Coordinates of C-alpha atoms and ligand atoms in Angstrom, one line a residue:
X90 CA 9.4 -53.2 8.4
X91 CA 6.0 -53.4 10.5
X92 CA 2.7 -52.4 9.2
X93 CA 0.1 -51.2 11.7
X94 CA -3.1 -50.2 12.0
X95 CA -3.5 -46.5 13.4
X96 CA -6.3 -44.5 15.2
X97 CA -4.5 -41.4 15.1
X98 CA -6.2 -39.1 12.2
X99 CA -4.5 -37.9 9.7
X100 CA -5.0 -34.4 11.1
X101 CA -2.5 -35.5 13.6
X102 CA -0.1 -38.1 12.7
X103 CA 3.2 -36.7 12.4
X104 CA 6.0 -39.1 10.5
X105 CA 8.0 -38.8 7.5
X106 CA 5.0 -39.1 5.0
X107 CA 1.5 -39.3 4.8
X108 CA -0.2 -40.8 1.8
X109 CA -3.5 -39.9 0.8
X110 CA -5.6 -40.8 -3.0
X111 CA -7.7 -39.3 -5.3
X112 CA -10.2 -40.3 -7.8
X113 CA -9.5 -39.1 -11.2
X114 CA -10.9 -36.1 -12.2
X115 CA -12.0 -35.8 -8.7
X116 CA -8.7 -34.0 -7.1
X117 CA -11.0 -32.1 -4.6
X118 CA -9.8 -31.0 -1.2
X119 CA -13.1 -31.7 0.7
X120 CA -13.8 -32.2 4.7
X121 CA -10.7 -34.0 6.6
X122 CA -8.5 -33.1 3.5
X123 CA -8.9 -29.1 3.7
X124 CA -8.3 -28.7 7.2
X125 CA -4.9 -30.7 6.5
X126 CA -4.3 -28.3 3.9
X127 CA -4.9 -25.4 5.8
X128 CA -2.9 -27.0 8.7
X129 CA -0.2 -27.4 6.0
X130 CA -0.3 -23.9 4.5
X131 CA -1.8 -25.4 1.2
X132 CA 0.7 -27.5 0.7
X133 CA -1.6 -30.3 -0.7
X134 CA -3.3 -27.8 -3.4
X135 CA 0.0 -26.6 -4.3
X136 CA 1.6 -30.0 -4.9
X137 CA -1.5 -30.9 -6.9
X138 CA -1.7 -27.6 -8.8
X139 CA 2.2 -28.1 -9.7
X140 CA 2.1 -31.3 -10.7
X141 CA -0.9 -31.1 -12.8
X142 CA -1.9 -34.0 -10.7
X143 CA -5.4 -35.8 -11.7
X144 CA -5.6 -39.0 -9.8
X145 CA -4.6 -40.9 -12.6
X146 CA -4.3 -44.5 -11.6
X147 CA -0.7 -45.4 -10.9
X148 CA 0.3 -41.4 -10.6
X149 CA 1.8 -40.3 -7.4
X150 CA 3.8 -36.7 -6.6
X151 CA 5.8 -36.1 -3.8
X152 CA 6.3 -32.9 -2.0
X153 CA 8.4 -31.4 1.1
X154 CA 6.8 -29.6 3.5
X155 CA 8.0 -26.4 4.9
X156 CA 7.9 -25.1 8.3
X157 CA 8.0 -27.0 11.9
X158 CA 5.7 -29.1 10.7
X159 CA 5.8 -32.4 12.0
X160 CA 4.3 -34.2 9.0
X161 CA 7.8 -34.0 6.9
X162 CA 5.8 -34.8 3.3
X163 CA 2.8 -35.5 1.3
X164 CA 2.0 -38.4 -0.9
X165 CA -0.5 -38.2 -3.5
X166 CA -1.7 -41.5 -5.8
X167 CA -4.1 -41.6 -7.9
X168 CA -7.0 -44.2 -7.7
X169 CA -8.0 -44.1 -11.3
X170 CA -12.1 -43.1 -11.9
X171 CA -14.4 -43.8 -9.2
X172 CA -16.5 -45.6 -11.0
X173 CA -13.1 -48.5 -12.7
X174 CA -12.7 -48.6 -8.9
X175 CA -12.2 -52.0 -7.8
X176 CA -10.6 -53.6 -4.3
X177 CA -7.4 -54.4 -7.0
X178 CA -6.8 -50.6 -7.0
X179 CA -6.4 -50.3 -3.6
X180 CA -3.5 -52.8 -3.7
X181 CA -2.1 -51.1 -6.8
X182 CA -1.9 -47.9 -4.6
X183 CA -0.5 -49.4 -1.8
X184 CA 2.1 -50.5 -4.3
X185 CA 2.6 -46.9 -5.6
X186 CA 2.5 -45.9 -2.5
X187 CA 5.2 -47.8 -1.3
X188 CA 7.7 -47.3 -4.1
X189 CA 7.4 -43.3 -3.8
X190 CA 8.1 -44.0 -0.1
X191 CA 11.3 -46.4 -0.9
X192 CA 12.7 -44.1 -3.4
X193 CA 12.2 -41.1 -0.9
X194 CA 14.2 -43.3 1.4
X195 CA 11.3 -42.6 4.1
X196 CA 11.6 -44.3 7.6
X197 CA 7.8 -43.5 8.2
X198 CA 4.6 -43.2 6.7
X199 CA 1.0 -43.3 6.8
X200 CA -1.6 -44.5 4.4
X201 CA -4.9 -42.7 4.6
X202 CA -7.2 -44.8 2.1
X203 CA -10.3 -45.8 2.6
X204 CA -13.5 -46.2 0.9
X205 CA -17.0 -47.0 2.4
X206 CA -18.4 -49.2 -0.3
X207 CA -15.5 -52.2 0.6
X208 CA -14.7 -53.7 4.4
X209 CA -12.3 -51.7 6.2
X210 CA -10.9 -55.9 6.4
X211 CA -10.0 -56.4 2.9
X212 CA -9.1 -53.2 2.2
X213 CA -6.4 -53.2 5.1
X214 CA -5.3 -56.7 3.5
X215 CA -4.7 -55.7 -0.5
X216 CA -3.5 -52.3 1.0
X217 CA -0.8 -53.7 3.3
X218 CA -0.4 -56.7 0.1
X219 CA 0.5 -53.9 -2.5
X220 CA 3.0 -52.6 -0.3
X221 CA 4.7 -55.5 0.8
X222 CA 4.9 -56.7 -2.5
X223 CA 6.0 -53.5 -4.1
X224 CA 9.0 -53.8 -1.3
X225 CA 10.2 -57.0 -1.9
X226 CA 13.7 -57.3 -3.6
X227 CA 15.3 -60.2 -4.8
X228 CA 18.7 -59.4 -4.3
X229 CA 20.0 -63.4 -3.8
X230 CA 22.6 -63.2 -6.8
X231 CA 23.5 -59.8 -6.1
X232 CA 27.1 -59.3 -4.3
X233 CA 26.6 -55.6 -3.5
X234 CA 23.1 -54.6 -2.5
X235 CA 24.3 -51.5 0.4
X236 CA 22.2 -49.1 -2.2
X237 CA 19.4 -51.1 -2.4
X238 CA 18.1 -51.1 1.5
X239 CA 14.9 -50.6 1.9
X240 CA 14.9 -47.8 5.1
X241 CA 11.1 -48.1 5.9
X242 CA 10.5 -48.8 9.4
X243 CA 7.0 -48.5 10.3
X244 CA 3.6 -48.1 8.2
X245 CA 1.0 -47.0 9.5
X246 CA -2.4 -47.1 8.1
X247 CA -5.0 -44.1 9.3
X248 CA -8.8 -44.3 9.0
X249 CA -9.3 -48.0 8.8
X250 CA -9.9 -49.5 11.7
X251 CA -9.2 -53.0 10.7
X252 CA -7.4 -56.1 13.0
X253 CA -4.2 -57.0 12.8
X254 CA -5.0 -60.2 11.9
X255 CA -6.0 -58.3 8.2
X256 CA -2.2 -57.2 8.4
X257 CA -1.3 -60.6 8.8
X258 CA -3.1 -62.2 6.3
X259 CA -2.1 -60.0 3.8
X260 CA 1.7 -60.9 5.4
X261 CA 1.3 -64.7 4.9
X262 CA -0.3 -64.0 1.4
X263 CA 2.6 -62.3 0.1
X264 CA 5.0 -64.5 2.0
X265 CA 3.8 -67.2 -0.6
X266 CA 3.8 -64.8 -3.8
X267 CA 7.2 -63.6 -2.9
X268 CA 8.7 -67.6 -2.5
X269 CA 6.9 -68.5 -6.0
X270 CA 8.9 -65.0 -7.5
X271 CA 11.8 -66.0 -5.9
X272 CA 11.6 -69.4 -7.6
X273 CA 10.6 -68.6 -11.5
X274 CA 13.8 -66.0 -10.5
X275 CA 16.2 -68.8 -9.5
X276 CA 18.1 -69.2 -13.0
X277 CA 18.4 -73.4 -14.0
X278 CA 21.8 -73.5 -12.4
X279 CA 20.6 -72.8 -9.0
X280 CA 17.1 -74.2 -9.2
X281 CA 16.9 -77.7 -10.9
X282 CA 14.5 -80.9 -9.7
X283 CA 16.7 -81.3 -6.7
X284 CA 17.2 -77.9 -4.9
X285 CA 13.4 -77.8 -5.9
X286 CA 12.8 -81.0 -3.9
X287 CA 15.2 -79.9 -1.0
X288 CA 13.0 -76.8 -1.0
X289 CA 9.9 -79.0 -0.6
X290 CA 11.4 -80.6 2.2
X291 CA 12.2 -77.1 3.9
X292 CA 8.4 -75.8 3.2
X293 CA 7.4 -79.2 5.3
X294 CA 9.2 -79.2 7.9
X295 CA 8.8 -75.3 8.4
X296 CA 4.9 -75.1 8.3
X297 CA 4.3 -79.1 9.1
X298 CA 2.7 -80.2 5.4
X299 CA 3.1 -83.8 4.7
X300 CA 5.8 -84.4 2.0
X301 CA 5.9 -87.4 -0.7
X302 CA 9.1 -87.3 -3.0
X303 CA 8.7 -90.1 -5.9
X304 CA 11.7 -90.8 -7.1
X305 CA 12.6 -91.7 -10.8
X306 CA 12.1 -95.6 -9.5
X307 CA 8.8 -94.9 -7.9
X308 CA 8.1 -93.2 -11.0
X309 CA 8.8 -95.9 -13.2
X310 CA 6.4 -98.3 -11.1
X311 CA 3.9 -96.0 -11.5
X312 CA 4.0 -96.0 -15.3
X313 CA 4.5 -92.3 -15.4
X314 CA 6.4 -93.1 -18.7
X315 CA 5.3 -89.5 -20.3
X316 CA 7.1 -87.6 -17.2
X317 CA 10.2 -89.9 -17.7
X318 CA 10.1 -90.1 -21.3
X319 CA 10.8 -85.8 -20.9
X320 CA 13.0 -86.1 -17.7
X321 CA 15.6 -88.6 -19.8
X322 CA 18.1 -86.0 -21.4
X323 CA 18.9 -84.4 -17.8
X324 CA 21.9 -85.2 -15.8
X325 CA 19.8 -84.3 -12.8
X326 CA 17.3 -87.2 -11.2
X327 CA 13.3 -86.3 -11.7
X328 CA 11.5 -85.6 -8.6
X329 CA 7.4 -85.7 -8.2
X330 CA 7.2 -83.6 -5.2
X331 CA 3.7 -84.0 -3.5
X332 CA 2.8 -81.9 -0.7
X333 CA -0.3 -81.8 1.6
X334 CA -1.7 -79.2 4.0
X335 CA -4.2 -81.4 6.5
X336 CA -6.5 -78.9 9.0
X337 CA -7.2 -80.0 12.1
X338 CA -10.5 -80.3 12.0
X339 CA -12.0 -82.6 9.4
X340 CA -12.1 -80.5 6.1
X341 CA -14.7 -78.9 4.8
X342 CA -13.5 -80.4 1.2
X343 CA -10.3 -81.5 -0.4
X344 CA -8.4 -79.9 -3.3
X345 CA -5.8 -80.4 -5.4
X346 CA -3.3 -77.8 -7.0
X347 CA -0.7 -79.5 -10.0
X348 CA 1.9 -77.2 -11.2
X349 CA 4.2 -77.4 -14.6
X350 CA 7.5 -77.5 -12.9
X351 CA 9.8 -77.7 -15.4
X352 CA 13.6 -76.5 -14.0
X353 CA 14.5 -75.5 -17.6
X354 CA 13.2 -75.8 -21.0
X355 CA 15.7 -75.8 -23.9
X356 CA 12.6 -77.6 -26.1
X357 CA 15.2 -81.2 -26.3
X358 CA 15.5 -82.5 -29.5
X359 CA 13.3 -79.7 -31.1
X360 CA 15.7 -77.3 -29.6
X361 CA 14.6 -73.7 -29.1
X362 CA 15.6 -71.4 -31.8
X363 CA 17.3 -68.0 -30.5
X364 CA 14.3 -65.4 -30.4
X365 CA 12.2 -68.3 -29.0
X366 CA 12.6 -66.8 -25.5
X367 CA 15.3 -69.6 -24.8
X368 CA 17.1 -67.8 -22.2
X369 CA 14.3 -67.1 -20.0
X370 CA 13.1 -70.7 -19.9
X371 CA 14.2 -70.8 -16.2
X372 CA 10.8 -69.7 -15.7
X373 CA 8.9 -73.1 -17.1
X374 CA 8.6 -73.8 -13.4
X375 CA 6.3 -70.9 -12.9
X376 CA 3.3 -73.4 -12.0
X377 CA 4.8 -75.3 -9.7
X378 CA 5.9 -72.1 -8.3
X379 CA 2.7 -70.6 -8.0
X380 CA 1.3 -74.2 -6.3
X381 CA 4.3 -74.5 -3.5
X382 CA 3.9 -70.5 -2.7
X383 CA 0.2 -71.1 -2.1
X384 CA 1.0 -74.1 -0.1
X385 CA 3.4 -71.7 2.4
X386 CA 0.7 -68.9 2.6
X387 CA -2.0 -71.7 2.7
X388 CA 0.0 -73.5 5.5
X389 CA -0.1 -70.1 7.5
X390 CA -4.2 -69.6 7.0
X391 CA -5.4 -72.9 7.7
X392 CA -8.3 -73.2 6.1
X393 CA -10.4 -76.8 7.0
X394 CA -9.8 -77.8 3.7
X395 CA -7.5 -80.7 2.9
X396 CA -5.4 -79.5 0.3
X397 CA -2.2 -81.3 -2.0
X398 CA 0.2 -79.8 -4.0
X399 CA 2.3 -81.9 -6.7
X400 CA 4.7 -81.0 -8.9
X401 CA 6.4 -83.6 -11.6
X402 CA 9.9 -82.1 -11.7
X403 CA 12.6 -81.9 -14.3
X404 CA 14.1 -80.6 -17.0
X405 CA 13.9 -80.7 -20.9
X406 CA 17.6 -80.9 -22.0
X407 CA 19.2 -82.4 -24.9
X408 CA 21.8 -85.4 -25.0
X409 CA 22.2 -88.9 -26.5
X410 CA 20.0 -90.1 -23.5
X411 CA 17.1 -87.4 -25.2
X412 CA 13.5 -88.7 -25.8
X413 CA 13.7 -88.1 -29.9
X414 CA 11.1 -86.5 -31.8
X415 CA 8.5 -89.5 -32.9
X416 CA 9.4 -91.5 -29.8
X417 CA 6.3 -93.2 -28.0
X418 CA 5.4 -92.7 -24.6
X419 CA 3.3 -94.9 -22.2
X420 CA 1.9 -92.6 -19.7
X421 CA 0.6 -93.8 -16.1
X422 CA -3.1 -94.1 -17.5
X423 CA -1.4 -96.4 -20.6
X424 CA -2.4 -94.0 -23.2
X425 CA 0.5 -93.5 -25.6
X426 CA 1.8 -90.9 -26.9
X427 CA 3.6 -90.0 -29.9
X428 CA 5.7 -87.6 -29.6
X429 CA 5.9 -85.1 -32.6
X430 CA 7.6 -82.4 -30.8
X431 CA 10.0 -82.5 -27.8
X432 CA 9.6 -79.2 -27.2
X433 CA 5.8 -79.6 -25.9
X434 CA 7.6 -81.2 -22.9
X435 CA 5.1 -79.9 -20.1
X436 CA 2.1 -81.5 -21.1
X437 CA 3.7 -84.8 -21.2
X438 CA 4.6 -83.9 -17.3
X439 CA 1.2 -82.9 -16.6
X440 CA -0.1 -86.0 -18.1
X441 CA 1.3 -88.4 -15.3
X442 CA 0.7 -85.9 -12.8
X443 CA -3.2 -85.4 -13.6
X444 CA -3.1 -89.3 -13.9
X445 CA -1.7 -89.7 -9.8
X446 CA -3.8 -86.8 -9.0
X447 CA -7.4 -87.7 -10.2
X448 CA -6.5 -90.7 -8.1
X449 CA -6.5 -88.7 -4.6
X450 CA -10.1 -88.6 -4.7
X451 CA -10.4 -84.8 -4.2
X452 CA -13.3 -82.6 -4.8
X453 CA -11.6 -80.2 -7.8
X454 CA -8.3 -80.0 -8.9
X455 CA -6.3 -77.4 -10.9
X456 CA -3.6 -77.5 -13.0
X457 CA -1.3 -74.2 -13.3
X458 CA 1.4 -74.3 -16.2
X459 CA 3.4 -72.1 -18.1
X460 CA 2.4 -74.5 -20.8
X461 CA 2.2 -72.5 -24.5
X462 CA 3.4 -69.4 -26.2
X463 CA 0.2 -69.4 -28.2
X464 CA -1.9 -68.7 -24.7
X465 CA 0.6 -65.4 -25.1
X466 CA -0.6 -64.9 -28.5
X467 CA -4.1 -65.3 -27.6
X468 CA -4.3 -63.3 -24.6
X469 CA -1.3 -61.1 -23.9
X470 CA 1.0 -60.7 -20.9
X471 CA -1.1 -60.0 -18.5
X472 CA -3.8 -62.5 -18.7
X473 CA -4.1 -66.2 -18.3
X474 CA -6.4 -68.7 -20.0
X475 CA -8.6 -70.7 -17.9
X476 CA -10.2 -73.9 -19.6
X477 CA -12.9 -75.9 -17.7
X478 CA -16.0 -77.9 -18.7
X479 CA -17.1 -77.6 -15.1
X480 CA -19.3 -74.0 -14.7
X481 CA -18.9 -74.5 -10.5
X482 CA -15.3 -74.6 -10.9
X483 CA -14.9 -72.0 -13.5
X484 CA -16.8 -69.5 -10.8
X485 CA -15.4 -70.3 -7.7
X486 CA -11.9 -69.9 -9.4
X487 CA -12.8 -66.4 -11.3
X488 CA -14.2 -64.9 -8.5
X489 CA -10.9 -65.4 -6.5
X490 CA -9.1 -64.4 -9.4
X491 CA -11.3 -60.8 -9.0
X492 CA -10.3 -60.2 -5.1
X493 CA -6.7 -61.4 -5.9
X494 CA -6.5 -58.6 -8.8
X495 CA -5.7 -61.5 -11.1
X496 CA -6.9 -61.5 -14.6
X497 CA -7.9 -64.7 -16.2
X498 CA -10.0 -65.4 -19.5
X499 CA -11.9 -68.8 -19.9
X500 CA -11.4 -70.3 -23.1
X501 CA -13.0 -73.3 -24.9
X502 CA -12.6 -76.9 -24.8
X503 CA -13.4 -77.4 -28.4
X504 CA -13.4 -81.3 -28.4
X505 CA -13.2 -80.8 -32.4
X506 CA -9.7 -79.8 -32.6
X507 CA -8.8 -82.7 -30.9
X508 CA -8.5 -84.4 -34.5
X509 CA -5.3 -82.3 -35.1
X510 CA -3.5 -84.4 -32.7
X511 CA -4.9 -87.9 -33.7
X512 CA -1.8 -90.3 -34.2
X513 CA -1.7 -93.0 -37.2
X514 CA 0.6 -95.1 -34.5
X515 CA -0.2 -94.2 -31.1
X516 CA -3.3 -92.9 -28.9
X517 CA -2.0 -89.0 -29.7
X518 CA 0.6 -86.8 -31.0
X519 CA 1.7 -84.4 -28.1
X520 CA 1.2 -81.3 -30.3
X521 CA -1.3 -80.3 -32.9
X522 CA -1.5 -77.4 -35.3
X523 CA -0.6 -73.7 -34.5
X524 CA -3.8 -72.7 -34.6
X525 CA -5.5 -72.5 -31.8
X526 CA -2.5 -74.1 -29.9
X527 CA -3.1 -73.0 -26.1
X528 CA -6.6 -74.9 -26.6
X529 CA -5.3 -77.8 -28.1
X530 CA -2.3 -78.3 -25.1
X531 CA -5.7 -78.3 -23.0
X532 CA -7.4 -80.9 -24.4
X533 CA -4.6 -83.0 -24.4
X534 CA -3.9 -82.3 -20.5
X535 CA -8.0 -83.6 -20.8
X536 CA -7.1 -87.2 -21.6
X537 CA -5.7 -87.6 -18.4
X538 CA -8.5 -86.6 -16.1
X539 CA -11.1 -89.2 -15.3
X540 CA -12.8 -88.4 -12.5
X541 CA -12.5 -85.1 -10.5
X542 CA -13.7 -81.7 -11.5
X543 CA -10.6 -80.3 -13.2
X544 CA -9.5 -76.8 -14.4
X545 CA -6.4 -75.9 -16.6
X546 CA -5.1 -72.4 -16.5
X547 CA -2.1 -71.5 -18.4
X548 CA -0.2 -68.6 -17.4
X549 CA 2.9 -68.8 -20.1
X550 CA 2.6 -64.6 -19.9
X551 CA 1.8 -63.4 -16.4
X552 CA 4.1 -65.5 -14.7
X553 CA 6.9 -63.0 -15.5
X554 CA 6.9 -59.1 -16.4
X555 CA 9.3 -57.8 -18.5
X556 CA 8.8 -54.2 -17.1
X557 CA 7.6 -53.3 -13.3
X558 CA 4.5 -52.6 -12.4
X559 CA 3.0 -50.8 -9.0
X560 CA 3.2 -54.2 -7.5
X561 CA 5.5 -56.3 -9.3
X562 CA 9.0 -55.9 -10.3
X563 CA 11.2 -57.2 -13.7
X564 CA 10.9 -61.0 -13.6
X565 CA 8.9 -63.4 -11.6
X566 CA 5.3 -62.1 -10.6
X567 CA 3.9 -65.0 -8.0
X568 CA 0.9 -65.1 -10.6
X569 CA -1.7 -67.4 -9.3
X570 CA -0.6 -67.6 -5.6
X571 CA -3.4 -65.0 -4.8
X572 CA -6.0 -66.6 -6.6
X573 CA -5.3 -70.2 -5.0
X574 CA -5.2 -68.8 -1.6
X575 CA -8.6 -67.5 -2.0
X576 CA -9.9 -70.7 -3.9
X577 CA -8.2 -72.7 -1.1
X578 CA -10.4 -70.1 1.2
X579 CA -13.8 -69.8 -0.1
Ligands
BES285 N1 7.4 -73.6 -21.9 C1 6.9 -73.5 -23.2 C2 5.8 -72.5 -23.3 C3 6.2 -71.0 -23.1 C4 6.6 -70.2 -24.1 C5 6.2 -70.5 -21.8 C6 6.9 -68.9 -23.9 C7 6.5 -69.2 -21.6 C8 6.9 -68.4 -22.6 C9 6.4 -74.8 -23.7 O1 7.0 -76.0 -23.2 C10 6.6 -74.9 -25.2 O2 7.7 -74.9 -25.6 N2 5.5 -74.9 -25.9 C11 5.5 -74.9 -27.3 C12 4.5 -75.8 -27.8 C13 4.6 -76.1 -29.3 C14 5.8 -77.0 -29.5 C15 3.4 -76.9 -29.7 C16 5.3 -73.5 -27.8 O3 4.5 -72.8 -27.2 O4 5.9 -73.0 -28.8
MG286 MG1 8.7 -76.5 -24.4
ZN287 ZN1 7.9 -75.7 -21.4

């Protein structure tokens, strides 16, 4: 499948299907529009008039053209109200777009959006990002997939004269959203800290990043006695993965991306109860996901920016080897920890990780983790929590989360409920009360940062969807790619 841009108008573009949007509440046949009409013996106002449609956001209708014509159908989606308009709707219609087209089994069509208050640039990006994304299929455990081929050839898009390189971009983008989907999707059995670290060494070699793989000896050198202390029930060997992208030219700044990559998460000792969500812990690697699919697309940008990825791999299993609950843990920094529940595994993991990567001397790091259910409670499925106590940071990293169409909510460091977690026998418990317990996991991941400007955002419910969106199908989203691209670009 090839997107292009197009000069022909859509007057004159002939093809399978041509998509065009409407504001809602706005479904006016105006200019360009009415000649097509008349050109198509009102075939546009009859599709709208018999579909009730309104330009809803996310509604699209479909209709057959009759005649010679060349143009074969019509796609309508709705933008949603002018005024909610943002550049994220545009990718949401490309999206649309794009599954109307798939389930139509089209070969060709055109995309007629454009808008003058956004550059025809980013607009031919999140257009040609919706639909790729919408496209993408992860059919790697599926033995029969003949009814699942996706038959669009070529789309073209008409009235924005954009570069290719916009196309591209957008290609590379999704390239990295689609290989973090692909690994939250991976179930345990086929993704655990060693096919993740083989992975790594692919993702180097491909795009030339600089690879570091601490084994569990390295490890124990380093002190990283938290990220061991979880790693000790599995039959499988830890792995800290540590990636860097290098420009050419000396960077601009440096930056560091840490992701919770944990392979599976039964909760150990404090075992997950059925109902807890158990079966879909396959995902608890949805950080480091999210970090090693920004380093491919970041790999393909190149940004002069000096930028490391690290993940502290394993999983939290259960066996006579487990960590038990009350154990005490010397992490890297030699803060112990006692361990009142097993089953808050990926802070532990994050500890030694933030320890190793405050030591990098970067400008700003970020950690990404699928770290508590309560950041669900708190916030829903579609939005992550974002905790900083640096106000640079906390900008620079919403306002990529606004062009990538990502929704994040800052929430507060409240050094108070610290106190919940005070120990009578070590430095601190790993867990405190259920109150508040997304801001309490953060302030804990706060004890391990000295030194660099550090933001935690934990994305426990957008990393997966149970339903499809325009954009996203069941499963593994690629949250957080988008936005660490364009933080990795600003
Ligand atoms: N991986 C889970 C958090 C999670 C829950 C992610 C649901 C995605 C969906 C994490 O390791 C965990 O188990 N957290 C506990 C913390 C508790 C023991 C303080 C939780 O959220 O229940
Ligand atoms: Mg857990
Ligand atoms: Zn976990």
């Amino acid at each position: 499948m090839e997107i292009k841009i197009s000069n022909i108008s859509k007057l004159n573009w002939s093809g399978d299907a041509l998509a065009i949007g409407f504001f809602a509440d706005k479904v006016e046949l105006t200019g360009d529009l009415k000649l097509l009409d008349q050109k198509l013996d009102g075939t546009i106002s009859e599709l709208i008039a018999e579909t009730e449609f309104k330009g809803k956001s996310g509604t699209t209708s479909i209709e057959r053209i009759g005649g010679k014509n060349a143009l074969r159908k019509i796609i309508l989606v709705g933008l949603g109200k002018e005024e909610d308009l943002t550049l994220d709707s545009f990718r949401q219609a490309g999206g649309s777009i794009a599954r109307v087209a798939k389930q139509a089994k089209l070969k060709t069509l055109s995309i007629a959006l454009n808008h003058d208050g956004y550059d025809n640039e980013i607009l031919a990006q999140v257009i040609s990002e919706g639909v790729i994304l919408a496209l993408h299929q992860d059919n790697r455990f599926k033995s029969d997939t003949e009814n699942q081929k996706i038959t669009l050839e070529t789309i073209e898009l008409l009235d924005l004269p954009a570069s290719p390189q916009a196309i591209e971009k957008a290609e590379k983008i999704a390239s990295g959203v689609i290989l973090a989907r692909e690994l939250v999707n991976a179930p345990a059995n086929a993704l655990n800290p060693v096919t993740m670290a083989e992975m790594a060494e692919n993702l180097a070699s491909e795009y030339g990043l600089e690879l570091t793989i601490l084994e569990q000896e390295d490890c124990e050198k380093l002190g990283m006695g938290a990220f061991l202390g979880v790693a000790k029930a599995s039959d499988l060997p830890p792995k800290f993965i540590h990636l860097v992208y290098k420009p050419q030219n000396t960077p601009k700044r440096k930056l560091a991306i840490v992701g919770k990559g944990l392979t599976f998460d039964s909760g150990g000792l404090n075992l997950k109860v059925s109902g807890s969500g158990i079966e879909t812990m396959k995902m608890d690697m949805g950080g480091a996901a999210a970090t090693f699919g920004a380093a491919k697309a970041i790999a393909q940008l190149k940004p002069d920016v000096e930028i490391h990825f690290i993940s502290a791999v394993t999983e939290n299993m259960i066996s006579g080897k487990a960590m038990h609950p009350g154990d005490i843990l010397i992490a890297s920094n030699d803060k112990t920890i006692e361990v009142n529940n097993t089953d808050a595994e990926g802070r532990l993991t994050l500890a030694d990780a933030l320890v190793y990567t405050d030591k990098l001397g970067v400008d700003a790091m970020v950690d990404l983790a699928t770290l508590t259910g309560a950041c669900i409670v708190a916030l829903g499925n579609d939005i992550a929590g974002l905790w900083t106590s640096d106000d640079d940071l906390a900008t620079q990293l919403k306002a990529s989360a606004q062009t990538a169409g990502e929704k994040f909510w800052q929430m507060p460091l409240e050094t108070k409920y610290f106190e919940q977690m005070k120990s009578s026998i070590a430095d601190m418990k790993n867990t405190g009360s259920r109150a508040g317990g997304s801001i309490t996991a953060a302030l804990f991941l706060q004890q391990f940062v000295k030194d660099t400007p550090w933001a935690h955002l934990d994305i426990a419910g957008p990393v997966w969807a149970e339903k499809p969106t325009a954009i996203d199908n069941e499963g593994g989203t690629g949250f957080a790619v988008r936005t660490l691209v364009n933080w990795a670009l600003s």
